[in-house]
Short mmCIF file of C-alpha atoms in Angstrom, two decimals:
data_model
loop_
_atom_site.label_atom_id
_atom_site.label_comp_id
_atom_site.label_asym_id
_atom_site.label_seq_id
_atom_site.Cartn_x
_atom_site.Cartn_y
_atom_site.Cartn_z
CA MET A 3 -0.15 -0.13 0.01
CA GLN A 4 2.69 2.24 0.69
CA LEU A 5 4.30 1.81 -2.57
CA LEU A 6 1.06 2.26 -4.11
CA GLU A 7 0.36 5.50 -2.69
CA ARG A 8 4.05 6.99 -3.91
CA VAL A 9 2.94 6.24 -7.77
CA PRO A 10 1.07 9.48 -8.82
CA PRO A 11 -2.28 9.22 -9.50
CA GLU A 12 -2.36 9.76 -12.93
CA GLN A 13 0.27 6.97 -13.78
CA LEU A 14 -1.58 4.51 -11.27
CA GLU A 15 -5.04 5.58 -13.48
CA ARG A 16 -2.75 4.57 -16.61
CA ILE A 17 -1.36 1.43 -15.61
CA ILE A 18 -5.45 0.27 -14.10
CA ASN A 19 -6.59 1.14 -18.01
CA VAL A 20 -3.77 -0.64 -19.50
CA TRP A 21 -4.48 -3.67 -16.84
CA GLY A 22 -8.52 -3.48 -17.84
CA ARG A 23 -7.59 -3.35 -21.47
CA ILE A 24 -5.67 -6.24 -21.38
CA GLU A 25 -7.73 -8.27 -19.17
CA ALA A 26 -10.86 -7.42 -21.18
CA LEU A 27 -8.58 -8.63 -24.49
CA MET A 28 -7.54 -11.94 -22.93
CA PHE A 29 -11.23 -13.09 -21.14
CA LEU A 30 -13.25 -11.93 -24.16
CA HIS A 31 -15.09 -9.55 -21.50
CA ARG A 32 -17.50 -7.67 -24.44
CA PRO A 33 -18.05 -10.58 -26.58
CA THR A 34 -19.35 -12.76 -23.86
CA ALA A 35 -21.07 -10.09 -22.71
CA LEU A 36 -22.95 -9.88 -25.58
CA VAL A 37 -23.80 -13.75 -25.88
CA ALA A 38 -25.15 -13.29 -22.31
CA ASP A 39 -27.43 -10.37 -23.56
CA VAL A 40 -28.76 -11.71 -26.90
CA LEU A 41 -29.58 -15.23 -25.30
CA GLY A 42 -30.71 -13.62 -21.87
CA VAL A 43 -28.66 -16.20 -19.73
CA ASP A 44 -25.94 -15.58 -16.90
CA LEU A 45 -22.27 -14.53 -17.73
CA SER A 46 -21.48 -18.09 -16.78
CA ILE A 47 -23.39 -19.90 -18.99
CA ALA A 48 -22.07 -17.65 -21.48
CA ARG A 49 -19.03 -17.94 -21.13
CA THR A 50 -19.61 -21.70 -21.01
CA LEU A 51 -21.26 -21.80 -24.58
CA ILE A 52 -18.68 -19.99 -25.48
CA ALA A 53 -15.96 -22.50 -24.49
CA ILE A 54 -17.96 -25.10 -25.58
CA LEU A 55 -17.71 -23.92 -29.38
CA ILE A 56 -14.24 -22.76 -29.40
CA THR A 57 -13.00 -26.27 -28.38
CA MET A 58 -14.89 -27.83 -30.50
CA ALA A 59 -13.47 -26.06 -33.73
CA LEU A 60 -10.52 -26.00 -32.19
CA SER A 61 -10.50 -30.41 -31.89
CA PHE A 62 -11.40 -30.56 -35.16
CA SER A 63 -8.55 -28.50 -36.64
CA PHE A 64 -6.40 -30.67 -34.53
CA MET A 65 -6.61 -33.43 -36.70
CA PHE A 66 -5.10 -31.75 -39.51
CA VAL A 67 -1.50 -30.97 -37.63
CA SER A 68 0.81 -33.74 -37.75
CA ARG A 69 4.13 -32.64 -36.44
CA PRO A 70 4.60 -34.15 -32.62
CA SER A 71 6.22 -31.30 -31.61
CA SER A 72 3.33 -28.97 -32.83
CA ARG A 73 0.71 -31.38 -31.37
CA LYS A 74 2.13 -30.97 -28.07
CA SER A 75 2.29 -26.73 -28.26
CA LEU A 76 -1.27 -26.89 -29.73
CA SER A 77 -2.43 -29.12 -27.01
CA GLY A 78 -1.06 -26.87 -23.89
CA GLY A 79 -1.36 -24.07 -25.41
CA LEU A 80 -5.12 -24.30 -26.63
CA GLY A 81 -5.41 -25.89 -22.78
CA VAL A 82 -4.39 -22.99 -20.89
CA PHE A 83 -5.92 -20.47 -22.89
CA LEU A 84 -9.45 -22.13 -22.73
CA LEU A 85 -8.68 -22.15 -18.72
CA VAL A 86 -7.72 -18.25 -18.96
CA TYR A 87 -11.29 -17.43 -21.09
CA ALA A 88 -13.46 -19.64 -19.06
CA TYR A 89 -12.06 -19.03 -15.26
CA GLY A 90 -10.07 -15.86 -15.20
CA VAL A 91 -7.68 -15.55 -12.51
CA ARG A 92 -8.54 -18.85 -10.92
CA SER A 93 -7.03 -20.90 -13.81
CA LEU A 94 -3.68 -20.24 -11.96
CA TYR A 95 -4.50 -22.43 -9.67
CA CYS A 96 -4.38 -25.36 -12.07
CA VAL A 97 -1.04 -23.77 -13.71
CA ALA A 98 0.54 -23.51 -9.81
CA LEU A 99 -0.44 -27.12 -9.23
CA ALA A 100 1.06 -28.11 -12.49
CA CYS A 101 4.11 -27.00 -11.91
CA LEU A 102 4.66 -27.46 -8.45
CA CYS A 103 4.02 -31.56 -9.01
CA TYR A 104 5.83 -31.17 -11.92
CA ALA A 105 9.01 -29.86 -10.22
CA LEU A 106 8.32 -32.54 -7.44
CA LEU A 107 8.21 -35.41 -9.76
CA LEU A 108 11.59 -34.45 -10.93
CA LEU A 109 13.11 -35.07 -7.57
CA GLY A 110 12.57 -38.98 -8.00
CA ILE A 111 14.69 -39.57 -11.36
CA ASP A 112 18.27 -40.13 -11.78
CA LYS A 113 20.11 -37.35 -11.38
CA SER A 114 21.83 -37.85 -15.23
CA GLN A 115 17.92 -36.32 -16.26
CA LEU A 116 17.82 -33.33 -13.91
CA PRO A 117 17.76 -30.38 -15.65
CA ARG A 118 20.92 -28.03 -14.28
CA ALA A 119 18.58 -26.63 -11.90
CA PHE A 120 17.94 -29.54 -10.07
CA ARG A 121 20.75 -31.23 -9.80
CA PRO A 122 21.87 -29.64 -6.55
CA PHE A 123 18.82 -31.37 -4.59
CA ARG A 124 19.14 -34.63 -3.38
CA VAL A 125 17.08 -37.10 -5.28
CA VAL A 126 14.30 -38.50 -3.33
CA ARG A 127 13.05 -42.22 -3.82
CA LEU A 128 10.14 -42.57 -6.54
CA ARG A 129 7.61 -44.37 -3.57
CA TYR A 130 8.36 -41.36 -1.58
CA VAL A 131 8.11 -38.61 -4.68
CA THR A 132 4.38 -40.49 -5.20
CA ALA A 133 3.18 -40.12 -1.53
CA PHE A 134 4.25 -36.57 -1.81
CA THR A 135 2.77 -35.89 -4.93
CA TRP A 136 -0.84 -37.28 -3.50
CA LEU A 137 -0.20 -35.04 -0.27
CA LEU A 138 0.74 -31.77 -2.53
CA ALA A 139 -2.07 -32.14 -5.39
CA PHE A 140 -4.74 -33.36 -2.46
CA GLY A 141 -3.18 -30.58 -0.24
CA PHE A 142 -3.56 -27.77 -3.02
CA LEU A 143 -6.97 -29.32 -3.94
CA ASN A 144 -8.71 -29.48 -0.50
CA TYR A 145 -7.36 -25.88 0.11
CA VAL A 146 -9.22 -24.81 -3.10
CA GLN A 147 -12.32 -26.58 -1.98
CA LEU A 148 -12.42 -25.28 1.82
CA ASN A 149 -12.50 -21.79 -0.02
CA LYS A 150 -15.24 -23.24 -2.04
CA TYR A 151 -17.15 -24.40 1.16
CA LEU A 152 -16.90 -21.30 2.98
CA SER A 153 -18.23 -18.79 0.22
CA TRP A 154 -20.60 -21.39 -1.64
CA SER A 155 -23.76 -19.91 -2.04
CA VAL A 156 -27.45 -21.52 -3.35
CA ALA A 157 -28.04 -18.01 -5.24
CA GLY A 158 -27.38 -19.09 -9.35
CA TRP A 159 -25.16 -21.08 -10.69
CA THR A 160 -21.55 -20.62 -11.74
CA LEU A 161 -18.71 -22.56 -13.68
CA ASP A 162 -16.91 -24.18 -11.01
CA TYR A 163 -12.74 -24.09 -11.33
CA SER A 164 -12.42 -26.52 -9.05
CA GLY A 165 -13.56 -29.09 -11.81
CA PRO A 166 -10.26 -29.14 -13.86
CA LEU A 167 -8.04 -29.18 -10.98
CA MET A 168 -10.10 -32.53 -9.73
CA VAL A 169 -8.99 -34.19 -13.07
CA PHE A 170 -5.50 -32.23 -12.82
CA VAL A 171 -5.42 -34.19 -9.42
CA GLN A 172 -6.28 -37.54 -11.35
CA LYS A 173 -4.05 -37.05 -14.24
CA ILE A 174 -0.97 -36.32 -12.07
CA THR A 175 -0.88 -38.82 -9.48
CA MET A 176 -1.42 -41.68 -12.19
CA LEU A 177 1.27 -40.18 -13.55
CA ALA A 178 3.73 -40.69 -10.73
CA HIS A 179 2.47 -44.06 -9.98
CA ASN A 180 3.21 -44.84 -13.69
CA ILE A 181 6.75 -43.34 -13.74
CA GLU A 182 7.20 -45.20 -10.19
CA ASP A 183 6.07 -48.44 -12.24
CA GLY A 184 8.25 -47.89 -14.83
CA LYS A 185 11.46 -48.05 -12.40
CA LYS A 186 10.09 -51.15 -10.74
CA MET A 187 9.63 -52.72 -14.09
CA LYS A 188 13.46 -52.67 -14.45
CA SER A 189 14.23 -53.95 -10.75
CA ASP A 190 11.17 -56.31 -9.98
CA PRO A 191 8.39 -56.94 -12.64
CA THR A 192 6.87 -59.34 -11.33
CA SER A 193 5.08 -57.28 -8.78
CA LEU A 194 3.17 -55.54 -11.35
CA THR A 195 -0.19 -56.30 -12.48
CA PRO A 196 -0.81 -56.66 -16.30
CA ARG A 197 -2.05 -53.39 -16.65
CA GLN A 198 0.52 -51.86 -14.25
CA ARG A 199 3.34 -52.82 -16.79
CA ARG A 200 1.19 -52.02 -19.68
CA TYR A 201 1.26 -48.28 -18.58
CA ALA A 202 4.37 -48.49 -16.92
CA ILE A 203 6.73 -45.22 -18.12
CA SER A 204 10.53 -45.91 -18.22
CA SER A 205 11.59 -41.95 -18.66
CA MET A 206 10.23 -38.69 -16.72
CA PRO A 207 8.15 -37.30 -19.52
CA LYS A 208 9.74 -34.08 -20.65
CA LEU A 209 7.88 -30.56 -19.76
CA SER A 210 6.23 -29.88 -23.40
CA GLU A 211 4.66 -33.57 -22.88
CA TYR A 212 3.66 -32.99 -19.37
CA VAL A 213 1.92 -29.78 -20.31
CA ALA A 214 0.28 -31.24 -23.03
CA TYR A 215 -0.91 -34.11 -21.07
CA VAL A 216 -1.85 -32.05 -18.24
CA PHE A 217 -3.83 -29.56 -19.82
CA PHE A 218 -5.09 -31.16 -23.23
CA PHE A 219 -7.48 -28.83 -24.19
CA PRO A 220 -10.67 -31.27 -25.69
CA SER A 221 -10.66 -32.51 -21.80
CA VAL A 222 -9.57 -29.58 -20.12
CA MET A 223 -12.94 -28.24 -19.07
CA PHE A 224 -15.20 -31.30 -18.56
CA GLY A 225 -12.51 -34.38 -18.36
CA PRO A 226 -11.70 -37.00 -18.82
CA ASN A 227 -8.72 -38.50 -17.30
CA PHE A 228 -6.56 -41.05 -19.43
CA GLU A 229 -3.51 -42.54 -19.00
CA PHE A 230 -0.13 -41.06 -20.37
CA ALA A 231 1.15 -43.90 -22.06
CA ASP A 232 -1.78 -43.75 -24.36
CA PHE A 233 -1.68 -39.98 -24.77
CA ARG A 234 2.04 -39.90 -25.69
CA THR A 235 1.00 -42.72 -28.79
CA PHE A 236 -2.03 -40.38 -29.87
CA LEU A 237 0.49 -37.24 -29.49
CA MET A 238 3.45 -39.17 -32.08
CA THR A 239 0.78 -40.97 -34.46
CA LYS A 240 -1.23 -39.15 -36.81
CA LYS A 241 -2.54 -42.17 -39.05
CA LEU A 242 -5.35 -43.58 -37.53
CA PRO A 243 -5.39 -47.86 -37.36
CA SER A 244 -6.45 -49.16 -40.85
CA ASP A 245 -6.31 -53.23 -40.62
CA LYS A 246 -9.70 -53.13 -39.22
CA PRO A 247 -13.47 -51.42 -39.64
CA ARG A 248 -13.32 -48.22 -37.86
CA GLU A 249 -16.24 -46.14 -36.83
CA ASN A 250 -17.04 -42.79 -38.92
CA ARG A 251 -15.61 -39.98 -37.02
CA MET A 252 -18.00 -37.70 -38.15
CA ARG A 253 -21.07 -39.94 -36.77
CA ALA A 254 -19.63 -40.10 -33.43
CA ILE A 255 -19.45 -36.36 -33.21
CA GLY A 256 -22.90 -36.19 -34.65
CA LYS A 257 -24.38 -38.81 -32.00
CA ASN A 258 -22.91 -36.91 -28.96
CA PHE A 259 -24.02 -33.72 -30.21
CA ALA A 260 -27.75 -35.11 -30.35
CA ILE A 261 -27.74 -36.26 -27.11
CA ALA A 262 -26.35 -33.18 -25.96
CA LEU A 263 -28.71 -31.05 -27.65
CA CYS A 264 -31.83 -33.20 -26.11
CA LEU A 265 -30.16 -32.45 -22.82
CA ILE A 266 -30.17 -28.90 -23.02
CA PRO A 267 -34.07 -28.40 -22.51
CA VAL A 268 -34.04 -31.16 -19.68
CA ALA A 269 -30.84 -29.02 -17.89
CA ALA A 270 -33.15 -25.43 -18.14
CA LEU A 271 -36.07 -27.39 -16.30
CA SER A 272 -33.50 -28.64 -13.62
CA PHE A 273 -32.38 -25.04 -13.07
CA ASN A 274 -35.08 -23.49 -13.74
CA HIS A 275 -37.97 -25.68 -11.85
CA PHE A 276 -36.78 -29.32 -10.45
CA ASN A 277 -33.53 -28.03 -8.17
CA ALA A 278 -32.26 -29.48 -5.18
CA SER A 279 -34.18 -26.73 -3.29
CA THR A 280 -37.40 -28.37 -4.18
CA LEU A 281 -36.29 -31.42 -1.50
CA SER A 282 -36.08 -28.90 1.19
CA ASP A 283 -39.24 -27.33 0.61
CA PRO A 284 -41.53 -27.29 3.66
CA ALA A 285 -44.39 -28.13 1.17
CA PHE A 286 -42.90 -31.08 0.14
CA LEU A 287 -41.50 -32.40 3.25
CA THR A 288 -45.28 -32.91 4.44
CA SER A 289 -46.44 -34.63 1.31
CA SER A 290 -47.15 -38.10 0.87
CA LEU A 291 -44.15 -40.81 0.31
CA VAL A 292 -45.29 -41.49 -2.63
CA TRP A 293 -45.04 -38.28 -4.21
CA LYS A 294 -41.53 -37.80 -1.88
CA ALA A 295 -40.16 -41.13 -3.86
CA VAL A 296 -41.18 -39.42 -7.36
CA ALA A 297 -39.87 -36.03 -6.76
CA ILE A 298 -36.80 -37.49 -5.39
CA LYS A 299 -36.69 -39.65 -8.71
CA VAL A 300 -37.33 -36.42 -10.94
CA VAL A 301 -34.54 -33.88 -9.30
CA CYS A 302 -32.00 -36.58 -9.01
CA VAL A 303 -32.57 -37.34 -12.34
CA MET A 304 -32.33 -33.35 -13.90
CA PHE A 305 -29.24 -33.01 -11.10
CA ARG A 306 -27.32 -35.55 -13.39
CA VAL A 307 -28.40 -33.79 -16.62
CA LYS A 308 -25.77 -31.13 -16.11
CA TYR A 309 -23.04 -33.76 -15.88
CA TYR A 310 -24.42 -35.79 -18.87
CA PHE A 311 -24.38 -33.08 -20.61
CA ALA A 312 -20.31 -31.93 -20.18
CA TRP A 313 -19.18 -35.62 -20.22
CA ILE A 314 -21.26 -35.77 -24.11
CA MET A 315 -19.70 -32.71 -25.03
CA SER A 316 -16.24 -34.18 -23.87
CA ASP A 317 -16.58 -37.29 -25.82
CA ALA A 318 -17.40 -34.93 -28.99
CA PHE A 319 -14.24 -33.14 -28.34
CA CYS A 320 -12.07 -35.84 -27.77
CA ALA A 321 -13.76 -38.04 -31.26
CA ALA A 322 -13.10 -34.29 -32.98
CA ALA A 323 -9.63 -34.22 -32.29
CA GLY A 324 -9.18 -38.15 -32.95
CA PHE A 325 -8.70 -39.13 -29.31
CA GLY A 326 -9.74 -42.11 -27.54
CA LEU A 327 -10.15 -44.60 -30.54
CA HIS A 328 -9.76 -48.10 -29.20
CA GLU A 329 -10.66 -51.62 -30.67
CA VAL A 330 -14.00 -53.56 -29.41
CA ASP A 331 -15.34 -56.54 -30.57
CA GLY A 332 -13.04 -56.29 -34.06
CA ARG A 333 -13.42 -52.52 -34.96
CA TYR A 334 -12.34 -49.24 -33.53
CA VAL A 335 -14.75 -47.01 -31.91
CA TYR A 336 -14.39 -43.69 -30.22
CA GLY A 337 -14.81 -43.35 -26.77
CA LYS A 338 -12.32 -45.25 -24.71
CA TYR A 339 -12.25 -42.61 -21.54
CA SER A 340 -15.51 -41.94 -22.06
CA ASN A 341 -16.98 -40.64 -18.60
CA ILE A 342 -20.39 -42.00 -18.98
CA ASP A 343 -23.00 -44.39 -20.65
CA ILE A 344 -26.48 -43.07 -19.70
CA VAL A 345 -28.55 -45.77 -20.40
CA HIS A 346 -26.26 -48.76 -18.84
CA PHE A 347 -26.38 -46.20 -15.77
CA GLU A 348 -30.19 -45.64 -15.67
CA THR A 349 -30.88 -49.30 -15.97
CA THR A 350 -28.38 -50.92 -14.19
CA PRO A 351 -29.33 -53.77 -11.69
CA ASP A 352 -26.81 -53.18 -8.61
CA VAL A 353 -25.11 -50.60 -6.58
CA ARG A 354 -21.81 -52.26 -7.93
CA THR A 355 -22.48 -51.29 -11.30
CA VAL A 356 -24.15 -48.32 -10.73
CA THR A 357 -20.66 -46.95 -8.92
CA GLY A 358 -19.13 -47.73 -12.10
CA ALA A 359 -21.14 -46.48 -14.47
CA TRP A 360 -21.18 -43.16 -13.32
CA ASN A 361 -17.68 -40.84 -14.31
CA ARG A 362 -16.01 -43.59 -15.12
CA GLY A 363 -13.04 -42.12 -15.64
CA THR A 364 -12.85 -41.51 -11.80
CA ASN A 365 -13.53 -44.91 -11.21
CA ARG A 366 -10.92 -45.89 -12.70
CA TRP A 367 -8.59 -43.80 -11.16
CA LEU A 368 -10.38 -45.06 -7.70
CA LYS A 369 -9.61 -48.41 -8.80
CA TYR A 370 -6.45 -48.83 -10.55
CA TYR A 371 -4.61 -45.99 -8.08
CA ILE A 372 -6.47 -46.33 -4.69
CA TYR A 373 -8.12 -49.66 -4.36
CA ASP A 374 -5.61 -51.80 -5.96
CA ARG A 375 -2.43 -50.33 -4.59
CA VAL A 376 -3.83 -49.99 -0.94
CA PRO A 377 -2.83 -53.38 1.14
CA ALA A 378 -5.60 -54.11 2.88
CA PRO A 379 -9.07 -56.41 3.46
CA ARG A 380 -11.01 -55.90 0.89
CA ALA A 381 -14.03 -54.52 3.10
CA VAL A 382 -11.02 -51.46 4.51
CA ARG A 383 -10.14 -51.21 0.93
CA THR A 384 -13.75 -50.43 -0.25
CA LEU A 385 -14.82 -48.14 2.61
CA MET A 386 -11.03 -46.20 1.92
CA THR A 387 -11.62 -45.87 -1.66
CA TYR A 388 -15.31 -44.12 -1.01
CA LEU A 389 -13.47 -42.17 1.45
CA MET A 390 -11.00 -40.74 -0.53
CA SER A 391 -13.82 -40.23 -3.34
CA ALA A 392 -15.74 -37.62 -0.77
CA LEU A 393 -12.53 -36.22 0.32
CA TRP A 394 -11.68 -35.48 -3.42
CA HIS A 395 -14.72 -34.41 -4.13
CA GLY A 396 -14.30 -31.50 -1.45
CA PHE A 397 -15.69 -30.70 2.30
CA PHE A 398 -19.45 -30.51 1.92
CA PRO A 399 -21.17 -33.38 4.36
CA GLY A 400 -23.06 -34.30 1.65
CA TYR A 401 -20.46 -36.11 -0.33
CA TYR A 402 -19.71 -38.39 2.90
CA VAL A 403 -23.27 -39.31 3.45
CA PHE A 404 -23.76 -40.01 -0.41
CA PHE A 405 -20.36 -42.04 -0.56
CA LEU A 406 -20.79 -43.77 3.35
CA ALA A 407 -24.40 -44.80 2.27
CA MET A 408 -22.61 -46.10 -1.52
CA ALA A 409 -20.22 -48.31 0.81
CA LEU A 410 -23.23 -49.75 2.42
CA GLY A 411 -25.22 -50.01 -0.72
CA THR A 412 -22.14 -51.71 -1.99
CA PHE A 413 -21.34 -54.06 1.25
CA THR A 414 -25.36 -55.32 1.06
CA HIS A 415 -24.81 -55.98 -2.84
CA ARG A 416 -22.15 -58.44 -2.20
CA ALA A 417 -23.90 -60.22 0.52
CA LEU A 418 -27.12 -60.39 -1.37
CA ARG A 419 -25.24 -61.80 -4.46
CA LYS A 420 -22.98 -64.52 -2.34
CA ALA A 421 -26.25 -65.42 -0.31
CA PHE A 422 -29.16 -65.52 -3.42
CA ARG A 423 -27.35 -66.00 -6.44
CA PRO A 424 -26.24 -69.82 -6.46
CA LEU A 425 -29.91 -70.10 -5.56
CA VAL A 426 -31.56 -68.21 -8.22
CA ALA A 427 -29.14 -69.46 -10.76
CA ALA A 428 -30.35 -73.18 -10.21
CA ARG A 429 -33.88 -72.06 -10.92
CA SER A 430 -35.32 -71.22 -14.07
CA ARG A 431 -34.83 -68.39 -16.33
CA TYR A 432 -38.07 -66.76 -15.25
CA VAL A 433 -36.88 -66.98 -11.56
CA MET A 434 -33.46 -65.23 -12.71
CA TRP A 435 -35.40 -62.29 -14.59
CA ILE A 436 -37.83 -61.44 -11.37
CA TYR A 437 -34.25 -61.46 -9.79
CA VAL A 438 -32.76 -59.08 -12.30
CA ILE A 439 -35.79 -57.00 -12.47
CA THR A 440 -36.18 -56.73 -8.30
CA GLY A 441 -32.44 -56.04 -8.14
CA CYS A 442 -33.06 -52.86 -10.96
CA VAL A 443 -36.06 -51.31 -8.99
CA ILE A 444 -34.53 -51.76 -5.25
CA THR A 445 -31.46 -50.44 -6.63
CA ASN A 446 -32.80 -47.21 -8.58
CA VAL A 447 -34.52 -46.30 -5.58
CA TYR A 448 -31.59 -46.85 -2.78
CA VAL A 449 -29.68 -44.83 -5.66
CA GLU A 450 -31.91 -42.12 -6.09
CA PHE A 451 -32.53 -41.74 -2.21
CA VAL A 452 -28.58 -41.51 -0.95
CA GLU A 453 -27.79 -39.16 -4.37
CA SER A 454 -30.49 -36.75 -2.71
CA ALA A 455 -27.59 -36.19 -0.19
CA PHE A 456 -24.85 -35.68 -3.00
CA ALA A 457 -27.63 -32.91 -4.63
CA LEU A 458 -28.39 -31.03 -1.18
CA MET A 459 -24.60 -30.78 0.17
CA ARG A 460 -25.74 -29.72 3.63
CA LEU A 461 -26.36 -31.64 6.63
CA ALA A 462 -29.51 -30.42 8.23
CA PRO A 463 -31.79 -30.58 4.89
CA ILE A 464 -30.39 -34.02 4.01
CA LEU A 465 -31.26 -35.32 7.39
CA ASP A 466 -34.75 -33.48 6.89
CA LEU A 467 -35.61 -35.33 3.75
CA TRP A 468 -34.51 -38.81 5.42
CA ALA A 469 -36.13 -38.33 8.36
CA ALA A 470 -39.52 -37.42 6.26
CA VAL A 471 -39.28 -40.81 4.14
CA TYR A 472 -38.79 -42.53 7.82
CA TYR A 473 -35.28 -43.35 6.55
CA ILE A 474 -36.80 -46.50 4.87
CA PRO A 475 -33.87 -47.33 2.14
CA VAL A 476 -31.13 -47.16 4.89
CA ILE A 477 -33.23 -49.59 7.32
CA GLY A 478 -34.00 -51.96 4.50
CA ALA A 479 -30.18 -51.95 3.10
CA VAL A 480 -29.15 -52.86 6.83
CA ALA A 481 -31.95 -55.48 6.93
CA LEU A 482 -31.09 -56.88 4.15
CA LEU A 483 -27.59 -56.97 4.70
CA LEU A 484 -28.47 -58.78 7.97
CA VAL A 485 -30.65 -61.44 6.23
CA ALA A 486 -27.83 -62.09 3.52
CA THR A 487 -24.90 -62.25 5.92
CA LEU A 488 -27.58 -64.92 8.31
CA VAL A 489 -28.69 -66.98 4.67
CA SER A 490 -24.38 -67.42 3.63
CA ARG A 491 -23.60 -68.66 7.31
CA SER A 492 -26.61 -70.95 7.51
CA ARG A 493 -25.49 -72.38 3.90
CA LYS A 494 -22.00 -72.73 5.14
CA THR A 495 -23.33 -74.33 8.29
CA ARG A 496 -25.30 -76.78 6.54
CA ALA A 497 -22.49 -77.42 4.35
CA GLU A 498 -19.66 -78.18 6.74
CA VAL A 499 -22.59 -80.50 8.59
CA GLU A 500 -23.04 -82.73 5.22
CA LYS A 501 -19.66 -82.68 4.64
CA LYS A 502 -18.93 -84.42 7.84
CA ASP A 503 -21.83 -86.60 8.12
CA GLU A 504 -19.92 -88.18 4.57
#
């Protein structure tokens, strides 16, 4: 402040005006305000729509760039540009996290591979570097999310700048493990799973590769995450595979666009009429139980639509750029790293499949980099994975209530499958159909009920809503878990008795 007081007022005003012009140019204030006025929407929504159009145009043009060095530069540079446009100064959080984690990863490689500026530092063991990377990435993310929690308001919708940061944490921690696995490949390859050996990285990525990977512009706004080894192959390979039939790229993009266009009016309804505040309305809480069940279902579906839209558009961006091609049933199709299959998610017969079908990129990260790497019993790993997922989402109590309830649902599903699946499988196919349909209905009711906690976020309205429906789904899940456990034990005891009689 004392330094600013010494600056003449005329010069200070000139500096402010120059900075204002630079900011307006970088963040495209005037075009964004014009679009918002024409469409009659909030600036955040206008900024999102413009960012989507820019990303799609850039993704199409990316296919015509053949030189790997140019593809790296465009991938990272355009990603930074989109972040700056969409989130303004807050995009510096993403840049800072990426820089800090890269500097930390450098400390775990051989001194001969280090840049000269880092050679005076003592090289840290890679397993410690991986652990420190987790701590740094999660600590940074949690700091941002704590600020978000303390300043949260129910008024309106804004483009959440913590979203890209969450994906950055996934990418960076995945990369840290891949580098560590690359070192294990040389010393003890048998300690790695086939998947870990496939994605292991033998050398530290160059800065240009790292920036291109973390800031890859088709996925920088809405995800998904992806493996560095696949991305490196994509950067270095211009020609698409031609040895087998391949899905038409324009058809894949058009399909995603058609789905996204159908979701837009549904999203508009969710913002204006069927939002989470409906579930905390006193008039709603005193309505009939049937109406509460219907309303919870509608509100939760509407709540998911914004995620559907973002992930479907991300699939379109990646397909336009030529990324995500993989082999399925003898032909190459796009969508290897797709985050959602809407039909599969909405019609799934059990809780385990629900968790695997929703935000599939995050589920791959949780499974392969947390669940599979924690040396603990299965139940402990499951609970720890759900808790890590809640911590990754933020500090709202609703996240922890939701994931703990989903853990209960997962334990119940396992117990029911173990107890009753063999009995049903021995019956006719009609009994199996009844079993599957009943599972679909129960799963749907339970998931929609616990998802209301994710939508409401705050603890008080969650408890009010659950009390209004008498905690029936949670009590039912606990009861089914106990029944299934007793049935399994009785079958085990009966089998042991029969074995002794023989």
